[in-house]
Amino acid sequence: AAEAAAEAAAEAAAEAPSKASKAYLLKLFDDGYAGQYDGFMRKRVYAAPRVLRSVVREGLNRTEFNELPPGVQAMNNNSVLPWITGALRILDLGCGTGLGAAWLRDYAKTMIGVDVSPSMLRKAVAREVFDEVVESDMEDYLDGYDGDAFDVVSAASAFLYVGDVGGIVRRVREVLRPGGMFVFNVDTLDDGAAAPQGYALTDAGTYAHDAERVRALLEEAGFDILEETRPFSSRLERGEPRPGFIFSARVPKA
């Protein structure tokens, strides 16, 4: 019986769609949830935006800033913060109401937000943290993008609604400049969860990921991993910290 149950679980995992459908996301976020989203996430002690902000700062400090001539570093009081403030071109994927962008806005010269939900984007516009918002699926936006390269691409909890992140990872690599950073978080698979594709749908209707698979996808796309995968809980779920990971990756410089 246990063997049959395990086989059934594996089959269910293998049949999980690669991402949430546009129709599902519009129903979820446009049927009233957008108006409650910020308060709901505050109650769940949502931490992803704050932590991704520090990951961006730490990553650029160890790489770009550390590579500057000593004189330039001294002009910035030997601190990365004045050097990046108001200087970065940032893309926020799955931007929602702008909760994540609010934590990165002071770093940005230009901030672009992309989300599939018109209701969430209206909230984002009202927050006044974006220079531009685009109503689009993340992959569709990246596929059609032909503008200036970005310094940072951030995806705060956006992959809760994407199982197969490989396509997005490859496309993000193409829109970042050499030395640019990709930062994001994912929920991790529960112990013993069957995930032959490297991801699985949870009973909450969101995706959990195999961290080693995500790391492999980043490396296959040509990213350098800036630090070891960092265990991290982005929020409370049913009163308990939801296990996950933070990823920080960089496009190599030629």
CSV table of C-alpha atoms in Angstrom, one decimal:
chain,number,residue,atom,x,y,z
A,1,ALA,CA,0.0,0.0,0.0
A,2,ALA,CA,2.8,2.4,0.9
A,3,GLU,CA,4.5,1.6,-2.4
A,4,ALA,CA,1.3,2.2,-4.4
A,5,ALA,CA,0.8,5.6,-2.6
A,6,ALA,CA,4.3,6.6,-3.4
A,7,GLU,CA,3.8,5.7,-7.0
A,8,ALA,CA,0.6,7.7,-7.1
A,9,ALA,CA,2.3,10.7,-5.6
A,10,ALA,CA,5.1,10.5,-8.2
A,11,GLU,CA,2.6,10.3,-11.0
A,12,ALA,CA,0.7,13.3,-9.7
A,13,ALA,CA,3.9,15.3,-9.4
A,14,ALA,CA,4.9,14.4,-13.0
A,15,GLU,CA,1.5,15.6,-14.2
A,16,ALA,CA,1.7,19.0,-12.5
A,17,PRO,CA,1.5,21.9,-15.0
A,18,SER,CA,4.7,23.8,-15.6
A,19,LYS,CA,3.1,27.0,-14.3
A,20,ALA,CA,-0.1,28.5,-13.1
A,21,SER,CA,-2.4,29.5,-16.0
A,22,LYS,CA,-3.1,33.1,-16.8
A,23,ALA,CA,-6.8,32.4,-16.2
A,24,TYR,CA,-6.1,31.1,-12.7
A,25,LEU,CA,-3.8,34.0,-11.8
A,26,LEU,CA,-6.4,36.6,-13.0
A,27,LYS,CA,-9.1,34.9,-11.1
A,28,LEU,CA,-6.9,34.7,-8.0
A,29,PHE,CA,-5.7,38.3,-8.0
A,30,ASP,CA,-8.4,40.2,-9.9
A,31,ASP,CA,-11.4,38.8,-8.0
A,32,GLY,CA,-10.9,40.9,-4.9
A,33,TYR,CA,-7.5,39.5,-3.6
A,34,ALA,CA,-5.5,42.5,-5.0
A,35,GLY,CA,-7.2,44.8,-2.5
A,36,GLN,CA,-6.4,42.6,0.4
A,37,TYR,CA,-2.9,41.5,-0.7
A,38,ASP,CA,-0.7,43.9,1.2
A,39,GLY,CA,-2.5,43.4,4.5
A,40,PHE,CA,-2.6,39.7,4.0
A,41,MET,CA,1.1,39.5,3.5
A,42,ARG,CA,1.9,41.7,6.4
A,43,LYS,CA,-0.1,39.3,8.6
A,44,ARG,CA,2.1,36.5,7.3
A,45,VAL,CA,5.3,38.4,8.2
A,46,TYR,CA,6.3,38.6,4.5
A,47,ALA,CA,10.1,39.0,4.5
A,48,ALA,CA,11.2,38.3,0.9
A,49,PRO,CA,11.5,42.0,-0.3
A,50,ARG,CA,13.6,43.1,2.7
A,51,VAL,CA,16.0,40.2,2.4
A,52,LEU,CA,16.3,40.5,-1.4
A,53,ARG,CA,17.3,44.2,-0.9
A,54,SER,CA,20.2,43.1,1.3
A,55,VAL,CA,21.2,40.4,-1.1
A,56,VAL,CA,21.4,43.0,-4.0
A,57,ARG,CA,23.5,45.3,-1.8
A,58,GLU,CA,25.8,42.5,-0.6
A,59,GLY,CA,26.3,41.0,-4.0
A,60,LEU,CA,27.2,44.3,-5.7
A,61,ASN,CA,29.5,45.2,-2.8
A,62,ARG,CA,31.4,41.9,-3.2
A,63,THR,CA,31.6,42.2,-7.0
A,64,GLU,CA,31.1,45.5,-8.8
A,65,PHE,CA,32.1,47.8,-6.0
A,66,ASN,CA,35.1,45.7,-4.9
A,67,GLU,CA,36.4,45.8,-8.5
A,68,LEU,CA,36.4,49.7,-8.6
A,69,PRO,CA,39.7,51.6,-8.3
A,70,PRO,CA,40.5,52.5,-4.7
A,71,GLY,CA,40.0,56.2,-5.5
A,72,VAL,CA,36.4,55.7,-6.7
A,73,GLN,CA,35.7,53.6,-3.6
A,74,ALA,CA,37.1,56.4,-1.4
A,75,MET,CA,34.9,58.9,-3.2
A,76,ASN,CA,31.9,56.8,-2.0
A,77,ASN,CA,33.2,56.7,1.6
A,78,ASN,CA,34.3,53.1,0.9
A,79,SER,CA,30.6,52.0,0.9
A,80,VAL,CA,28.6,50.5,-1.8
A,81,LEU,CA,25.4,52.2,-0.7
A,82,PRO,CA,26.1,55.7,-2.1
A,83,TRP,CA,27.5,54.2,-5.2
A,84,ILE,CA,24.3,52.2,-6.1
A,85,THR,CA,21.7,54.7,-4.7
A,86,GLY,CA,19.7,56.0,-7.7
A,87,ALA,CA,22.0,54.3,-10.1
A,88,LEU,CA,20.5,50.9,-11.1
A,89,ARG,CA,18.2,49.8,-13.9
A,90,ILE,CA,16.0,47.3,-12.2
A,91,LEU,CA,13.3,44.8,-13.5
A,92,ASP,CA,10.8,43.4,-11.0
A,93,LEU,CA,9.2,40.3,-12.3
A,94,GLY,CA,5.8,39.3,-10.9
A,95,CYS,CA,5.8,42.7,-9.2
A,96,GLY,CA,2.3,42.5,-7.8
A,97,THR,CA,1.4,45.6,-5.8
A,98,GLY,CA,5.0,46.8,-5.7
A,99,LEU,CA,5.8,45.4,-2.2
A,100,GLY,CA,9.2,44.2,-3.4
A,101,ALA,CA,10.0,47.2,-5.5
A,102,ALA,CA,9.4,49.5,-2.6
A,103,TRP,CA,12.4,48.0,-0.9
A,104,LEU,CA,14.6,48.5,-4.0
A,105,ARG,CA,13.3,51.9,-5.2
A,106,ASP,CA,16.1,54.0,-3.7
A,107,TYR,CA,18.7,51.9,-5.5
A,108,ALA,CA,17.0,52.5,-8.9
A,109,LYS,CA,17.5,55.0,-11.6
A,110,THR,CA,14.8,53.2,-13.5
A,111,MET,CA,12.3,50.6,-12.1
A,112,ILE,CA,10.1,48.5,-14.4
A,113,GLY,CA,7.4,46.2,-13.0
A,114,VAL,CA,5.8,43.3,-14.9
A,115,ASP,CA,2.7,41.4,-13.7
A,116,VAL,CA,-0.2,39.6,-15.4
A,117,SER,CA,-2.8,41.1,-13.1
A,118,PRO,CA,-4.3,44.5,-14.0
A,119,SER,CA,-5.7,44.9,-10.4
A,120,MET,CA,-2.3,44.3,-8.8
A,121,LEU,CA,-0.7,46.7,-11.2
A,122,ARG,CA,-3.2,49.4,-10.3
A,123,LYS,CA,-2.1,49.0,-6.7
A,124,ALA,CA,1.5,49.2,-7.9
A,125,VAL,CA,1.0,52.4,-9.8
A,126,ALA,CA,-0.7,53.9,-6.7
A,127,ARG,CA,2.4,53.0,-4.7
A,128,GLU,CA,4.5,55.3,-7.0
A,129,VAL,CA,7.6,53.1,-7.0
A,130,PHE,CA,7.8,52.3,-10.7
A,131,ASP,CA,8.8,54.3,-13.7
A,132,GLU,CA,6.9,51.9,-15.9
A,133,VAL,CA,4.5,48.9,-15.3
A,134,VAL,CA,3.7,46.3,-18.0
A,135,GLU,CA,0.7,44.0,-17.9
A,136,SER,CA,2.2,40.7,-19.2
A,137,ASP,CA,3.2,37.2,-18.4
A,138,MET,CA,6.8,37.1,-17.3
A,139,GLU,CA,8.1,34.9,-20.1
A,140,ASP,CA,6.2,36.8,-22.8
A,141,TYR,CA,7.7,40.1,-21.6
A,142,LEU,CA,11.2,38.7,-21.5
A,143,ASP,CA,10.7,37.1,-25.0
A,144,GLY,CA,9.8,40.4,-26.5
A,145,TYR,CA,12.2,42.7,-24.6
A,146,ASP,CA,14.6,44.7,-26.8
A,147,GLY,CA,15.4,47.6,-24.6
A,148,ASP,CA,18.5,48.6,-22.5
A,149,ALA,CA,20.1,45.8,-20.4
A,150,PHE,CA,19.2,45.7,-16.7
A,151,ASP,CA,21.6,45.9,-13.8
A,152,VAL,CA,19.3,43.8,-11.5
A,153,VAL,CA,16.4,41.5,-12.1
A,154,SER,CA,14.4,40.7,-9.0
A,155,ALA,CA,11.5,38.1,-8.5
A,156,ALA,CA,10.2,38.3,-5.0
A,157,SER,CA,8.0,35.2,-4.5
A,158,ALA,CA,7.1,35.2,-8.2
A,159,PHE,CA,8.1,31.6,-8.6
A,160,LEU,CA,5.3,30.5,-6.3
A,161,TYR,CA,3.3,30.4,-9.5
A,162,VAL,CA,5.9,28.9,-11.8
A,163,GLY,CA,7.1,25.3,-11.7
A,164,ASP,CA,9.5,25.1,-14.6
A,165,VAL,CA,11.6,28.2,-14.2
A,166,GLY,CA,14.2,27.2,-16.8
A,167,GLY,CA,12.8,29.3,-19.5
A,168,ILE,CA,12.7,32.4,-17.3
A,169,VAL,CA,16.2,31.8,-16.1
A,170,ARG,CA,17.5,31.7,-19.6
A,171,ARG,CA,15.7,34.8,-20.7
A,172,VAL,CA,16.7,36.8,-17.7
A,173,ARG,CA,20.3,36.0,-18.6
A,174,GLU,CA,19.7,37.7,-22.0
A,175,VAL,CA,18.3,40.9,-20.6
A,176,LEU,CA,21.0,41.5,-17.9
A,177,ARG,CA,24.3,43.3,-18.7
A,178,PRO,CA,27.6,41.6,-18.0
A,179,GLY,CA,28.0,41.8,-14.2
A,180,GLY,CA,24.2,42.1,-13.7
A,181,MET,CA,22.4,40.3,-10.9
A,182,PHE,CA,19.4,38.0,-10.7
A,183,VAL,CA,17.9,37.6,-7.2
A,184,PHE,CA,14.8,35.6,-6.2
A,185,ASN,CA,13.4,33.3,-3.7
A,186,VAL,CA,11.6,29.9,-4.0
A,187,ASP,CA,9.7,27.7,-1.6
A,188,THR,CA,11.5,24.4,-1.0
A,189,LEU,CA,10.0,20.9,-1.4
A,190,ASP,CA,8.7,19.2,1.7
A,191,ASP,CA,10.9,16.3,2.9
A,192,GLY,CA,10.1,13.2,0.8
A,193,ALA,CA,8.0,15.1,-1.8
A,194,ALA,CA,8.0,13.5,-5.2
A,195,ALA,CA,9.3,15.9,-7.8
A,196,PRO,CA,10.9,14.2,-10.8
A,197,GLN,CA,10.8,17.5,-12.7
A,198,GLY,CA,12.4,19.5,-9.9
A,199,TYR,CA,9.2,21.1,-8.7
A,200,ALA,CA,5.8,20.2,-7.3
A,201,LEU,CA,2.4,21.8,-6.6
A,202,THR,CA,1.6,22.1,-2.9
A,203,ASP,CA,-1.8,21.7,-1.3
A,204,ALA,CA,-1.8,25.5,-1.1
A,205,GLY,CA,-1.8,25.7,-4.9
A,206,THR,CA,1.7,27.1,-5.2
A,207,TYR,CA,4.9,25.6,-6.4
A,208,ALA,CA,7.8,24.3,-4.3
A,209,HIS,CA,11.2,23.7,-5.9
A,210,ASP,CA,14.3,21.4,-5.6
A,211,ALA,CA,17.0,24.0,-4.8
A,212,GLU,CA,19.7,21.9,-6.5
A,213,ARG,CA,17.7,21.8,-9.7
A,214,VAL,CA,17.2,25.6,-9.6
A,215,ARG,CA,21.0,26.0,-9.0
A,216,ALA,CA,21.7,23.7,-12.0
A,217,LEU,CA,19.4,25.7,-14.2
A,218,LEU,CA,21.2,29.0,-13.3
A,219,GLU,CA,24.6,27.4,-14.1
A,220,GLU,CA,23.4,25.9,-17.3
A,221,ALA,CA,22.1,29.4,-18.4
A,222,GLY,CA,25.6,30.8,-17.8
A,223,PHE,CA,25.2,32.5,-14.4
A,224,ASP,CA,27.8,32.5,-11.7
A,225,ILE,CA,26.3,31.7,-8.3
A,226,LEU,CA,27.3,34.6,-6.0
A,227,GLU,CA,26.9,32.6,-2.8
A,228,GLU,CA,25.8,29.2,-1.5
A,229,THR,CA,22.1,28.7,-1.6
A,230,ARG,CA,20.7,30.4,1.5
A,231,PRO,CA,17.9,28.8,3.5
A,232,PHE,CA,15.2,31.3,4.0
A,233,SER,CA,11.5,31.5,5.1
A,234,SER,CA,9.7,34.2,3.1
A,235,ARG,CA,6.5,34.1,5.2
A,236,LEU,CA,4.3,32.3,7.7
A,237,GLU,CA,2.0,29.6,6.4
A,238,ARG,CA,-0.6,28.2,8.7
A,239,GLY,CA,1.3,29.9,11.5
A,240,GLU,CA,4.6,28.3,10.7
A,241,PRO,CA,7.7,29.5,8.8
A,242,ARG,CA,7.5,28.3,5.2
A,243,PRO,CA,10.9,26.8,4.2
A,244,GLY,CA,12.6,28.2,1.2
A,245,PHE,CA,15.8,29.5,-0.4
A,246,ILE,CA,17.2,32.7,-1.7
A,247,PHE,CA,19.3,32.7,-4.9
A,248,SER,CA,21.8,35.3,-6.0
A,249,ALA,CA,23.4,34.9,-9.4
A,250,ARG,CA,25.5,37.1,-11.7
A,251,VAL,CA,26.2,37.3,-15.4
A,252,PRO,CA,30.0,36.9,-15.8
A,253,LYS,CA,31.9,39.8,-17.2
A,254,ALA,CA,33.8,39.1,-20.4
